[in-house]
C-alpha cells in the first residue's frame, strides 16, 4: 500500500467540501462568500493532501517500527513540503479572513449552520498548522534519519 492520505483526514476534507457546497447555493452575500472560500480551498486542499497529508499515511507503520518502502519518496516529499508550506499557511490566512466574512453573513441571514461551518473550518486549519504540518515535517526528517541520508 502506497503513501495515501489517511481516510479519517480525507473524510474531514470531504465534509468541509460538502458544507461549502451547501453554503455556495445560498443566495446573496452568504453564497458569494462561500464561493470565494471554495476557490481558495480547491487548490489548497490538493497541495495539502499531496505534500502534507500523504506522508501522514505512513505514520502508523513508522510508529510500529516498520520501514516502509516509500521512505525515499517521503524524503523528496518533505523537501517539497518545506517549499510549499509558506504558501499553504498564507492560504490559511486568506481562508480565515474569508471565513470571518462567511460567519457574519451567515449570522445576518439567520443561518447558524454556516457560522458553525466557519468555526469548524478555522479549527481545522489550526489543527493542521499546530499538529499535522509539523508531524509531516517530522516524518520527513525521521525518514532521512533512518535512511542515513
Ligand atoms: Fe485541510
Ligand atoms: Fe488547510
mmCIF file of N, CA and C and ligand atoms in Angstrom:
data_model
loop_
_atom_site.group_PDB
_atom_site.id
_atom_site.type_symbol
_atom_site.label_atom_id
_atom_site.label_comp_id
_atom_site.label_asym_id
_atom_site.label_seq_id
_atom_site.Cartn_x
_atom_site.Cartn_y
_atom_site.Cartn_z
ATOM 1 N N UNK A 1 0.839 -1.209 0.000
ATOM 2 C CA UNK A 1 0.000 0.000 0.000
ATOM 3 C C UNK A 1 0.868 1.251 0.000
ATOM 4 N N UNK A 2 0.607 2.144 -0.952
ATOM 5 C CA UNK A 2 1.465 3.315 -1.090
ATOM 6 C C UNK A 2 1.144 4.373 -0.058
ATOM 7 N N UNK A 3 1.764 5.518 -0.289
ATOM 8 C CA UNK A 3 1.528 6.613 0.630
ATOM 9 C C UNK A 3 0.186 7.243 0.295
ATOM 10 N N UNK A 4 -0.757 7.139 1.208
ATOM 11 C CA UNK A 4 -2.080 7.697 0.931
ATOM 12 C C UNK A 4 -2.546 8.535 2.100
ATOM 13 N N UNK A 5 -3.346 9.537 1.767
ATOM 14 C CA UNK A 5 -3.940 10.370 2.819
ATOM 15 C C UNK A 5 -4.768 9.462 3.726
ATOM 16 N N UNK A 6 -4.561 9.498 5.047
ATOM 17 C CA UNK A 6 -5.383 8.674 5.933
ATOM 18 C C UNK A 6 -6.878 8.961 5.703
ATOM 19 N N UNK A 7 -7.669 7.887 5.725
ATOM 20 C CA UNK A 7 -9.101 8.009 5.406
ATOM 21 C C UNK A 7 -9.795 9.029 6.315
ATOM 22 N N UNK A 8 -9.391 9.059 7.594
ATOM 23 C CA UNK A 8 -10.033 9.985 8.537
ATOM 24 C C UNK A 8 -9.812 11.440 8.115
ATOM 25 N N UNK A 9 -8.610 11.740 7.599
ATOM 26 C CA UNK A 9 -8.313 13.114 7.180
ATOM 27 C C UNK A 9 -9.011 13.433 5.863
ATOM 28 N N UNK A 10 -9.039 12.443 4.988
ATOM 29 C CA UNK A 10 -9.719 12.611 3.700
ATOM 30 C C UNK A 10 -11.204 12.907 3.947
ATOM 31 N N UNK A 11 -11.825 12.177 4.872
ATOM 32 C CA UNK A 11 -13.255 12.400 5.077
ATOM 33 C C UNK A 11 -13.507 13.740 5.763
ATOM 34 N N UNK A 12 -12.536 14.235 6.538
ATOM 35 C CA UNK A 12 -12.664 15.582 7.093
ATOM 36 C C UNK A 12 -12.739 16.619 5.977
ATOM 37 N N UNK A 13 -11.888 16.460 4.961
ATOM 38 C CA UNK A 13 -11.909 17.376 3.819
ATOM 39 C C UNK A 13 -13.211 17.253 3.032
ATOM 40 N N UNK A 14 -13.690 16.021 2.900
ATOM 41 C CA UNK A 14 -14.941 15.827 2.149
ATOM 42 C C UNK A 14 -16.117 16.485 2.865
ATOM 43 N N UNK A 15 -16.110 16.394 4.200
ATOM 44 C CA UNK A 15 -17.196 17.005 4.977
ATOM 45 C C UNK A 15 -17.176 18.530 4.812
ATOM 46 N N UNK A 16 -15.976 19.112 4.809
ATOM 47 C CA UNK A 16 -15.854 20.561 4.604
ATOM 48 C C UNK A 16 -16.368 20.939 3.216
ATOM 49 N N UNK A 17 -15.962 20.151 2.221
ATOM 50 C CA UNK A 17 -16.404 20.445 0.853
ATOM 51 C C UNK A 17 -17.924 20.365 0.728
ATOM 52 N N UNK A 18 -18.518 19.369 1.388
ATOM 53 C CA UNK A 18 -19.979 19.215 1.325
ATOM 54 C C UNK A 18 -20.666 20.414 1.984
ATOM 55 N N UNK A 19 -20.140 20.862 3.129
ATOM 56 C CA UNK A 19 -20.709 22.023 3.820
ATOM 57 C C UNK A 19 -20.595 23.275 2.976
ATOM 58 N N UNK A 20 -19.424 23.442 2.345
ATOM 59 C CA UNK A 20 -19.199 24.625 1.500
ATOM 60 C C UNK A 20 -20.128 24.621 0.298
ATOM 61 N N UNK A 21 -20.335 23.434 -0.247
ATOM 62 C CA UNK A 21 -21.199 23.314 -1.427
ATOM 63 C C UNK A 21 -22.620 23.782 -1.091
ATOM 64 N N UNK A 22 -23.090 23.397 0.096
ATOM 65 C CA UNK A 22 -24.432 23.848 0.519
ATOM 66 C C UNK A 22 -24.439 25.373 0.681
ATOM 67 N N UNK A 23 -23.375 25.914 1.291
ATOM 68 C CA UNK A 23 -23.317 27.367 1.514
ATOM 69 C C UNK A 23 -23.252 28.129 0.195
ATOM 70 N N UNK A 24 -22.564 27.535 -0.801
ATOM 71 C CA UNK A 24 -22.422 28.193 -2.104
ATOM 72 C C UNK A 24 -23.767 28.363 -2.805
ATOM 73 N N UNK A 25 -24.710 27.488 -2.467
ATOM 74 C CA UNK A 25 -26.022 27.546 -3.117
ATOM 75 C C UNK A 25 -26.936 28.574 -2.441
ATOM 76 N N UNK A 26 -26.471 29.170 -1.336
ATOM 77 C CA UNK A 26 -27.286 30.173 -0.635
ATOM 78 C C UNK A 26 -27.299 31.476 -1.434
ATOM 79 N N UNK A 27 -28.424 32.209 -1.359
ATOM 80 C CA UNK A 27 -28.497 33.469 -2.115
ATOM 81 C C UNK A 27 -27.642 34.579 -1.490
ATOM 82 N N UNK A 28 -27.343 35.587 -2.301
ATOM 83 C CA UNK A 28 -26.730 36.827 -1.806
ATOM 84 C C UNK A 28 -25.294 36.688 -1.351
ATOM 85 N N UNK A 29 -24.946 37.559 -0.409
ATOM 86 C CA UNK A 29 -23.559 37.675 0.073
ATOM 87 C C UNK A 29 -23.061 36.365 0.678
ATOM 88 N N UNK A 30 -23.952 35.657 1.369
ATOM 89 C CA UNK A 30 -23.565 34.394 2.002
ATOM 90 C C UNK A 30 -23.022 33.411 0.957
ATOM 91 N N UNK A 31 -23.770 33.240 -0.137
ATOM 92 C CA UNK A 31 -23.333 32.348 -1.217
ATOM 93 C C UNK A 31 -22.045 32.834 -1.858
ATOM 94 N N UNK A 32 -21.958 34.166 -2.050
ATOM 95 C CA UNK A 32 -20.735 34.738 -2.658
ATOM 96 C C UNK A 32 -19.519 34.479 -1.777
ATOM 97 N N UNK A 33 -19.676 34.703 -0.486
ATOM 98 C CA UNK A 33 -18.555 34.461 0.440
ATOM 99 C C UNK A 33 -18.133 32.993 0.412
ATOM 100 N N UNK A 34 -19.108 32.107 0.345
ATOM 101 C CA UNK A 34 -18.789 30.670 0.298
ATOM 102 C C UNK A 34 -18.043 30.331 -0.992
ATOM 103 N N UNK A 35 -18.435 30.959 -2.083
ATOM 104 C CA UNK A 35 -17.762 30.677 -3.365
ATOM 105 C C UNK A 35 -16.322 31.193 -3.359
ATOM 106 N N UNK A 36 -16.103 32.331 -2.706
ATOM 107 C CA UNK A 36 -14.731 32.845 -2.573
ATOM 108 C C UNK A 36 -13.860 31.827 -1.824
ATOM 109 N N UNK A 37 -14.398 31.301 -0.739
ATOM 110 C CA UNK A 37 -13.637 30.318 0.053
ATOM 111 C C UNK A 37 -13.369 29.068 -0.781
ATOM 112 N N UNK A 38 -14.395 28.608 -1.496
ATOM 113 C CA UNK A 38 -14.244 27.380 -2.293
ATOM 114 C C UNK A 38 -13.151 27.536 -3.342
ATOM 115 N N UNK A 39 -13.037 28.761 -3.905
ATOM 116 C CA UNK A 39 -11.997 28.999 -4.918
ATOM 117 C C UNK A 39 -10.606 28.816 -4.305
ATOM 118 N N UNK A 40 -10.399 29.361 -3.118
ATOM 119 C CA UNK A 40 -9.075 29.222 -2.473
ATOM 120 C C UNK A 40 -8.857 27.776 -2.042
ATOM 121 N N UNK A 41 -9.930 27.171 -1.523
ATOM 122 C CA UNK A 41 -9.825 25.820 -0.958
ATOM 123 C C UNK A 41 -9.467 24.755 -1.987
ATOM 124 N N UNK A 42 -9.921 24.906 -3.240
ATOM 125 C CA UNK A 42 -9.729 23.789 -4.173
ATOM 126 C C UNK A 42 -8.235 23.532 -4.400
ATOM 127 N N UNK A 43 -7.466 24.590 -4.678
ATOM 128 C CA UNK A 43 -6.026 24.417 -4.855
ATOM 129 C C UNK A 43 -5.336 24.073 -3.543
ATOM 130 N N UNK A 44 -5.823 24.694 -2.472
ATOM 131 C CA UNK A 44 -5.213 24.492 -1.158
ATOM 132 C C UNK A 44 -5.284 23.024 -0.732
ATOM 133 N N UNK A 45 -6.468 22.441 -0.878
ATOM 134 C CA UNK A 45 -6.640 21.047 -0.439
ATOM 135 C C UNK A 45 -5.785 20.091 -1.263
ATOM 136 N N UNK A 46 -5.666 20.353 -2.563
ATOM 137 C CA UNK A 46 -4.837 19.496 -3.417
ATOM 138 C C UNK A 46 -3.388 19.527 -2.947
ATOM 139 N N UNK A 47 -2.877 20.761 -2.737
ATOM 140 C CA UNK A 47 -1.497 20.928 -2.277
ATOM 141 C C UNK A 47 -1.297 20.265 -0.915
ATOM 142 N N UNK A 48 -2.261 20.512 -0.053
ATOM 143 C CA UNK A 48 -2.174 19.991 1.298
ATOM 144 C C UNK A 48 -2.161 18.455 1.320
ATOM 145 N N UNK A 49 -3.069 17.870 0.542
ATOM 146 C CA UNK A 49 -3.140 16.398 0.540
ATOM 147 C C UNK A 49 -1.866 15.816 -0.041
ATOM 148 N N UNK A 50 -1.370 16.441 -1.115
ATOM 149 C CA UNK A 50 -0.180 15.904 -1.777
ATOM 150 C C UNK A 50 1.074 16.014 -0.902
ATOM 151 N N UNK A 51 1.294 17.185 -0.304
ATOM 152 C CA UNK A 51 2.571 17.424 0.364
ATOM 153 C C UNK A 51 2.542 17.174 1.877
ATOM 154 N N UNK A 52 1.391 17.396 2.517
ATOM 155 C CA UNK A 52 1.372 17.286 3.989
ATOM 156 C C UNK A 52 0.611 16.057 4.475
ATOM 157 N N UNK A 53 -0.492 15.715 3.808
ATOM 158 C CA UNK A 53 -1.330 14.651 4.377
ATOM 159 C C UNK A 53 -0.934 13.257 3.895
ATOM 160 N N UNK A 54 -0.387 13.154 2.692
ATOM 161 C CA UNK A 54 0.043 11.821 2.234
ATOM 162 C C UNK A 54 1.143 11.237 3.118
ATOM 163 N N UNK A 55 2.158 12.033 3.489
ATOM 164 C CA UNK A 55 3.180 11.471 4.381
ATOM 165 C C UNK A 55 2.578 10.910 5.676
ATOM 166 N N UNK A 56 1.466 11.511 6.130
ATOM 167 C CA UNK A 56 0.859 11.040 7.379
ATOM 168 C C UNK A 56 0.280 9.630 7.229
ATOM 169 N N UNK A 57 0.094 9.210 5.983
ATOM 170 C CA UNK A 57 -0.370 7.850 5.727
ATOM 171 C C UNK A 57 0.645 6.796 6.166
ATOM 172 N N UNK A 58 1.890 7.201 6.370
ATOM 173 C CA UNK A 58 2.925 6.243 6.806
ATOM 174 C C UNK A 58 3.161 6.298 8.311
ATOM 175 N N UNK A 59 2.471 7.214 8.972
ATOM 176 C CA UNK A 59 2.747 7.452 10.398
ATOM 177 C C UNK A 59 2.561 6.199 11.253
ATOM 178 N N UNK A 60 1.468 5.487 11.027
ATOM 179 C CA UNK A 60 1.204 4.308 11.870
ATOM 180 C C UNK A 60 2.278 3.242 11.670
ATOM 181 N N UNK A 61 2.662 3.010 10.407
ATOM 182 C CA UNK A 61 3.687 1.999 10.124
ATOM 183 C C UNK A 61 5.017 2.401 10.779
ATOM 184 N N UNK A 62 5.371 3.689 10.667
ATOM 185 C CA UNK A 62 6.630 4.154 11.270
ATOM 186 C C UNK A 62 6.587 4.014 12.793
ATOM 187 N N UNK A 63 5.425 4.318 13.374
ATOM 188 C CA UNK A 63 5.296 4.219 14.830
ATOM 189 C C UNK A 63 5.401 2.768 15.300
ATOM 190 N N UNK A 64 4.999 1.835 14.422
ATOM 191 C CA UNK A 64 5.132 0.406 14.763
ATOM 192 C C UNK A 64 6.566 -0.089 14.583
ATOM 193 N N UNK A 65 7.451 0.792 14.082
ATOM 194 C CA UNK A 65 8.843 0.410 13.900
ATOM 195 C C UNK A 65 9.111 -0.234 12.555
ATOM 196 N N UNK A 66 8.123 -0.167 11.651
ATOM 197 C CA UNK A 66 8.344 -0.742 10.315
ATOM 198 C C UNK A 66 9.158 0.230 9.466
ATOM 199 N N UNK A 67 9.740 -0.304 8.385
ATOM 200 C CA UNK A 67 10.497 0.529 7.446
ATOM 201 C C UNK A 67 9.786 0.469 6.097
ATOM 202 N N UNK A 68 8.850 1.391 5.845
ATOM 203 C CA UNK A 68 8.066 1.333 4.611
ATOM 204 C C UNK A 68 8.938 1.538 3.374
ATOM 205 N N UNK A 69 8.492 0.965 2.262
ATOM 206 C CA UNK A 69 9.244 1.043 1.008
ATOM 207 C C UNK A 69 9.304 2.471 0.462
ATOM 208 N N UNK A 70 8.401 3.336 0.946
ATOM 209 C CA UNK A 70 8.291 4.682 0.354
ATOM 210 C C UNK A 70 9.197 5.716 1.022
ATOM 211 N N UNK A 71 10.189 5.287 1.781
ATOM 212 C CA UNK A 71 10.996 6.262 2.534
ATOM 213 C C UNK A 71 11.701 7.283 1.639
ATOM 214 N N UNK A 72 12.230 6.830 0.503
ATOM 215 C CA UNK A 72 12.951 7.751 -0.379
ATOM 216 C C UNK A 72 11.994 8.800 -0.930
ATOM 217 N N UNK A 73 10.801 8.329 -1.314
ATOM 218 C CA UNK A 73 9.780 9.246 -1.843
ATOM 219 C C UNK A 73 9.385 10.254 -0.761
ATOM 220 N N UNK A 74 9.331 9.755 0.466
ATOM 221 C CA UNK A 74 8.984 10.580 1.622
ATOM 222 C C UNK A 74 9.982 11.721 1.834
ATOM 223 N N UNK A 75 11.259 11.407 1.666
ATOM 224 C CA UNK A 75 12.286 12.427 1.861
ATOM 225 C C UNK A 75 12.119 13.528 0.802
ATOM 226 N N UNK A 76 11.848 13.118 -0.431
ATOM 227 C CA UNK A 76 11.636 14.100 -1.516
ATOM 228 C C UNK A 76 10.402 14.952 -1.231
ATOM 229 N N UNK A 77 9.361 14.283 -0.761
ATOM 230 C CA UNK A 77 8.110 14.979 -0.474
ATOM 231 C C UNK A 77 8.307 16.004 0.645
ATOM 232 N N UNK A 78 9.148 15.646 1.611
ATOM 233 C CA UNK A 78 9.409 16.551 2.737
ATOM 234 C C UNK A 78 10.126 17.805 2.248
ATOM 235 N N UNK A 79 11.008 17.631 1.251
ATOM 236 C CA UNK A 79 11.686 18.813 0.690
ATOM 237 C C UNK A 79 10.666 19.703 -0.014
ATOM 238 N N UNK A 80 9.742 19.067 -0.750
ATOM 239 C CA UNK A 80 8.702 19.825 -1.445
ATOM 240 C C UNK A 80 7.789 20.518 -0.428
ATOM 241 N N UNK A 81 7.504 19.823 0.656
ATOM 242 C CA UNK A 81 6.639 20.407 1.699
ATOM 243 C C UNK A 81 7.255 21.680 2.283
ATOM 244 N N UNK A 82 8.575 21.655 2.503
ATOM 245 C CA UNK A 82 9.252 22.847 3.029
ATOM 246 C C UNK A 82 9.057 24.037 2.095
ATOM 247 N N UNK A 83 9.079 23.761 0.769
ATOM 248 C CA UNK A 83 8.913 24.832 -0.214
ATOM 249 C C UNK A 83 7.451 25.315 -0.272
ATOM 250 N N UNK A 84 6.519 24.373 -0.176
ATOM 251 C CA UNK A 84 5.094 24.697 -0.328
ATOM 252 C C UNK A 84 4.457 25.290 0.937
ATOM 253 N N UNK A 85 5.064 24.991 2.086
ATOM 254 C CA UNK A 85 4.434 25.334 3.367
ATOM 255 C C UNK A 85 4.093 26.823 3.524
ATOM 256 N N UNK A 86 5.002 27.771 3.161
ATOM 257 C CA UNK A 86 4.630 29.185 3.333
ATOM 258 C C UNK A 86 3.356 29.535 2.560
ATOM 259 N N UNK A 87 3.228 28.978 1.350
ATOM 260 C CA UNK A 87 2.016 29.265 0.573
ATOM 261 C C UNK A 87 0.777 28.652 1.248
ATOM 262 N N UNK A 88 0.922 27.435 1.768
ATOM 263 C CA UNK A 88 -0.215 26.790 2.423
ATOM 264 C C UNK A 88 -0.653 27.581 3.654
ATOM 265 N N UNK A 89 0.324 28.126 4.375
ATOM 266 C CA UNK A 89 -0.007 28.914 5.568
ATOM 267 C C UNK A 89 -0.625 30.256 5.165
ATOM 268 N N UNK A 90 -0.128 30.826 4.063
ATOM 269 C CA UNK A 90 -0.733 32.063 3.576
ATOM 270 C C UNK A 90 -2.177 31.817 3.120
ATOM 271 N N UNK A 91 -2.413 30.667 2.506
ATOM 272 C CA UNK A 91 -3.795 30.329 2.110
ATOM 273 C C UNK A 91 -4.684 30.212 3.342
ATOM 274 N N UNK A 92 -4.161 29.648 4.430
ATOM 275 C CA UNK A 92 -4.949 29.586 5.672
ATOM 276 C C UNK A 92 -5.331 30.989 6.137
ATOM 277 N N UNK A 93 -4.395 31.930 5.983
ATOM 278 C CA UNK A 93 -4.684 33.306 6.397
ATOM 279 C C UNK A 93 -5.811 33.885 5.533
ATOM 280 N N UNK A 94 -5.712 33.653 4.208
ATOM 281 C CA UNK A 94 -6.770 34.140 3.306
ATOM 282 C C UNK A 94 -8.111 33.465 3.611
ATOM 283 N N UNK A 95 -8.047 32.162 3.871
ATOM 284 C CA UNK A 95 -9.272 31.407 4.161
ATOM 285 C C UNK A 95 -9.900 31.923 5.469
ATOM 286 N N UNK A 96 -9.058 32.180 6.472
ATOM 287 C CA UNK A 96 -9.574 32.658 7.769
ATOM 288 C C UNK A 96 -10.283 34.001 7.603
ATOM 289 N N UNK A 97 -9.681 34.901 6.807
ATOM 290 C CA UNK A 97 -10.334 36.207 6.559
ATOM 291 C C UNK A 97 -11.698 35.997 5.916
ATOM 292 N N UNK A 98 -11.720 35.127 4.903
ATOM 293 C CA UNK A 98 -12.972 34.874 4.186
ATOM 294 C C UNK A 98 -13.984 34.159 5.087
ATOM 295 N N UNK A 99 -13.498 33.321 6.008
ATOM 296 C CA UNK A 99 -14.409 32.606 6.920
ATOM 297 C C UNK A 99 -15.076 33.569 7.900
ATOM 298 N N UNK A 100 -14.346 34.620 8.308
ATOM 299 C CA UNK A 100 -14.964 35.607 9.193
ATOM 300 C C UNK A 100 -16.104 36.327 8.465
ATOM 301 N N UNK A 101 -15.890 36.597 7.167
ATOM 302 C CA UNK A 101 -16.964 37.219 6.377
ATOM 303 C C UNK A 101 -18.143 36.252 6.232
ATOM 304 N N UNK A 102 -17.815 34.970 6.001
ATOM 305 C CA UNK A 102 -18.876 33.954 5.865
ATOM 306 C C UNK A 102 -19.703 33.892 7.148
ATOM 307 N N UNK A 103 -19.003 33.883 8.294
ATOM 308 C CA UNK A 103 -19.707 33.780 9.572
ATOM 309 C C UNK A 103 -20.618 34.987 9.786
ATOM 310 N N UNK A 104 -20.132 36.215 9.446
ATOM 311 C CA UNK A 104 -21.032 37.354 9.683
ATOM 312 C C UNK A 104 -22.192 37.371 8.711
ATOM 313 N N UNK A 105 -21.954 36.946 7.457
ATOM 314 C CA UNK A 105 -23.101 36.935 6.539
ATOM 315 C C UNK A 105 -24.089 35.830 6.908
ATOM 316 N N UNK A 106 -23.585 34.716 7.448
ATOM 317 C CA UNK A 106 -24.471 33.636 7.887
ATOM 318 C C UNK A 106 -25.308 34.096 9.083
ATOM 319 N N UNK A 107 -24.636 34.803 9.985
ATOM 320 C CA UNK A 107 -25.322 35.371 11.159
ATOM 321 C C UNK A 107 -26.459 36.295 10.702
ATOM 322 N N UNK A 108 -26.112 37.189 9.764
ATOM 323 C CA UNK A 108 -27.095 38.160 9.271
ATOM 324 C C UNK A 108 -28.250 37.470 8.565
ATOM 325 N N UNK A 109 -27.965 36.343 7.899
ATOM 326 C CA UNK A 109 -29.014 35.641 7.147
ATOM 327 C C UNK A 109 -29.784 34.656 8.037
ATOM 328 N N UNK A 110 -29.415 34.597 9.330
ATOM 329 C CA UNK A 110 -30.101 33.670 10.233
ATOM 330 C C UNK A 110 -29.824 32.215 9.887
ATOM 331 N N UNK A 111 -28.562 31.917 9.479
ATOM 332 C CA UNK A 111 -28.176 30.534 9.122
ATOM 333 C C UNK A 111 -27.023 30.068 10.019
ATOM 334 N N UNK A 112 -27.362 29.699 11.259
ATOM 335 C CA UNK A 112 -26.295 29.348 12.209
ATOM 336 C C UNK A 112 -25.450 28.155 11.763
ATOM 337 N N UNK A 113 -26.000 27.309 10.884
ATOM 338 C CA UNK A 113 -25.217 26.134 10.446
ATOM 339 C C UNK A 113 -23.949 26.562 9.711
ATOM 340 N N UNK A 114 -23.980 27.729 9.058
ATOM 341 C CA UNK A 114 -22.774 28.175 8.340
ATOM 342 C C UNK A 114 -21.820 28.935 9.266
ATOM 343 N N UNK A 115 -22.348 29.475 10.363
ATOM 344 C CA UNK A 115 -21.457 30.022 11.396
ATOM 345 C C UNK A 115 -20.664 28.854 11.976
ATOM 346 N N UNK A 116 -21.372 27.732 12.224
ATOM 347 C CA UNK A 116 -20.710 26.533 12.757
ATOM 348 C C UNK A 116 -19.693 25.982 11.759
ATOM 349 N N UNK A 117 -20.039 26.015 10.462
ATOM 350 C CA UNK A 117 -19.106 25.545 9.428
ATOM 351 C C UNK A 117 -17.828 26.391 9.449
ATOM 352 N N UNK A 118 -18.006 27.704 9.550
ATOM 353 C CA UNK A 118 -16.840 28.604 9.570
ATOM 354 C C UNK A 118 -15.961 28.287 10.785
ATOM 355 N N UNK A 119 -16.593 28.067 11.941
ATOM 356 C CA UNK A 119 -15.814 27.754 13.154
ATOM 357 C C UNK A 119 -15.072 26.430 12.996
ATOM 358 N N UNK A 120 -15.762 25.460 12.413
ATOM 359 C CA UNK A 120 -15.161 24.138 12.209
ATOM 360 C C UNK A 120 -13.962 24.245 11.263
ATOM 361 N N UNK A 121 -14.101 25.070 10.216
ATOM 362 C CA UNK A 121 -13.005 25.213 9.250
ATOM 363 C C UNK A 121 -11.817 25.963 9.849
ATOM 364 N N UNK A 122 -12.094 26.935 10.722
ATOM 365 C CA UNK A 122 -10.993 27.647 11.382
ATOM 366 C C UNK A 122 -10.220 26.690 12.287
ATOM 367 N N UNK A 123 -10.959 25.856 13.019
ATOM 368 C CA UNK A 123 -10.316 24.874 13.900
ATOM 369 C C UNK A 123 -9.496 23.876 13.073
ATOM 370 N N UNK A 124 -10.073 23.461 11.949
ATOM 371 C CA UNK A 124 -9.397 22.524 11.039
ATOM 372 C C UNK A 124 -8.011 23.075 10.641
ATOM 373 N N UNK A 125 -7.985 24.348 10.250
ATOM 374 C CA UNK A 125 -6.713 24.956 9.818
ATOM 375 C C UNK A 125 -5.731 25.052 10.989
ATOM 376 N N UNK A 126 -6.249 25.347 12.190
ATOM 377 C CA UNK A 126 -5.362 25.411 13.370
ATOM 378 C C UNK A 126 -4.751 24.044 13.660
ATOM 379 N N UNK A 127 -5.571 23.000 13.574
ATOM 380 C CA UNK A 127 -5.064 21.646 13.837
ATOM 381 C C UNK A 127 -3.985 21.296 12.810
ATOM 382 N N UNK A 128 -4.206 21.718 11.580
ATOM 383 C CA UNK A 128 -3.197 21.440 10.548
ATOM 384 C C UNK A 128 -1.886 22.140 10.866
ATOM 385 N N UNK A 129 -1.982 23.429 11.207
ATOM 386 C CA UNK A 129 -0.738 24.171 11.462
ATOM 387 C C UNK A 129 -0.063 23.746 12.760
ATOM 388 N N UNK A 130 -0.866 23.392 13.768
ATOM 389 C CA UNK A 130 -0.287 23.042 15.077
ATOM 390 C C UNK A 130 0.208 21.596 15.126
ATOM 391 N N UNK A 131 -0.485 20.693 14.417
ATOM 392 C CA UNK A 131 -0.178 19.263 14.581
ATOM 393 C C UNK A 131 0.202 18.565 13.267
ATOM 394 N N UNK A 132 -0.653 18.705 12.252
ATOM 395 C CA UNK A 132 -0.471 17.856 11.068
ATOM 396 C C UNK A 132 0.721 18.269 10.210
ATOM 397 N N UNK A 133 0.879 19.581 9.954
ATOM 398 C CA UNK A 133 2.028 20.004 9.147
ATOM 399 C C UNK A 133 3.344 19.664 9.867
ATOM 400 N N UNK A 134 3.456 20.030 11.166
ATOM 401 C CA UNK A 134 4.712 19.669 11.849
ATOM 402 C C UNK A 134 4.946 18.160 11.875
ATOM 403 N N UNK A 135 3.870 17.361 12.002
ATOM 404 C CA UNK A 135 4.040 15.899 12.000
ATOM 405 C C UNK A 135 4.580 15.443 10.647
ATOM 406 N N UNK A 136 4.087 16.049 9.562
ATOM 407 C CA UNK A 136 4.564 15.678 8.220
ATOM 408 C C UNK A 136 6.047 16.057 8.067
ATOM 409 N N UNK A 137 6.420 17.215 8.598
ATOM 410 C CA UNK A 137 7.829 17.641 8.536
ATOM 411 C C UNK A 137 8.702 16.652 9.307
ATOM 412 N N UNK A 138 8.233 16.271 10.505
ATOM 413 C CA UNK A 138 8.997 15.327 11.338
ATOM 414 C C UNK A 138 9.134 13.967 10.663
ATOM 415 N N UNK A 139 8.078 13.524 10.006
ATOM 416 C CA UNK A 139 8.131 12.236 9.295
ATOM 417 C C UNK A 139 9.233 12.292 8.238
ATOM 418 N N UNK A 140 9.316 13.433 7.521
ATOM 419 C CA UNK A 140 10.356 13.580 6.507
ATOM 420 C C UNK A 140 11.748 13.519 7.132
ATOM 421 N N UNK A 141 11.904 14.203 8.276
ATOM 422 C CA UNK A 141 13.213 14.200 8.939
ATOM 423 C C UNK A 141 13.561 12.808 9.433
ATOM 424 N N UNK A 142 12.563 12.117 9.979
ATOM 425 C CA UNK A 142 12.773 10.767 10.500
ATOM 426 C C UNK A 142 13.119 9.811 9.354
ATOM 427 N N UNK A 143 12.430 9.989 8.216
ATOM 428 C CA UNK A 143 12.705 9.133 7.053
ATOM 429 C C UNK A 143 14.163 9.312 6.603
ATOM 430 N N UNK A 144 14.613 10.579 6.559
ATOM 431 C CA UNK A 144 16.001 10.844 6.166
ATOM 432 C C UNK A 144 16.970 10.222 7.158
ATOM 433 N N UNK A 145 16.613 10.311 8.438
ATOM 434 C CA UNK A 145 17.463 9.778 9.506
ATOM 435 C C UNK A 145 17.606 8.261 9.388
ATOM 436 N N UNK A 146 16.486 7.558 9.207
ATOM 437 C CA UNK A 146 16.612 6.097 9.176
ATOM 438 C C UNK A 146 17.180 5.604 7.851
ATOM 439 N N UNK A 147 17.110 6.444 6.820
ATOM 440 C CA UNK A 147 17.772 6.071 5.561
ATOM 441 C C UNK A 147 19.278 6.351 5.637
ATOM 442 N N UNK A 148 19.657 7.170 6.607
ATOM 443 C CA UNK A 148 21.064 7.545 6.717
ATOM 444 C C UNK A 148 21.469 8.581 5.675
ATOM 445 N N UNK A 149 20.510 9.417 5.221
ATOM 446 C CA UNK A 149 20.814 10.466 4.220
ATOM 447 C C UNK A 149 21.716 11.537 4.821
HETATM 448 FE FE1 LIG B 1 -7.263 20.823 5.264
HETATM 449 FE FE1 LIG B 2 -5.550 23.628 5.268
#
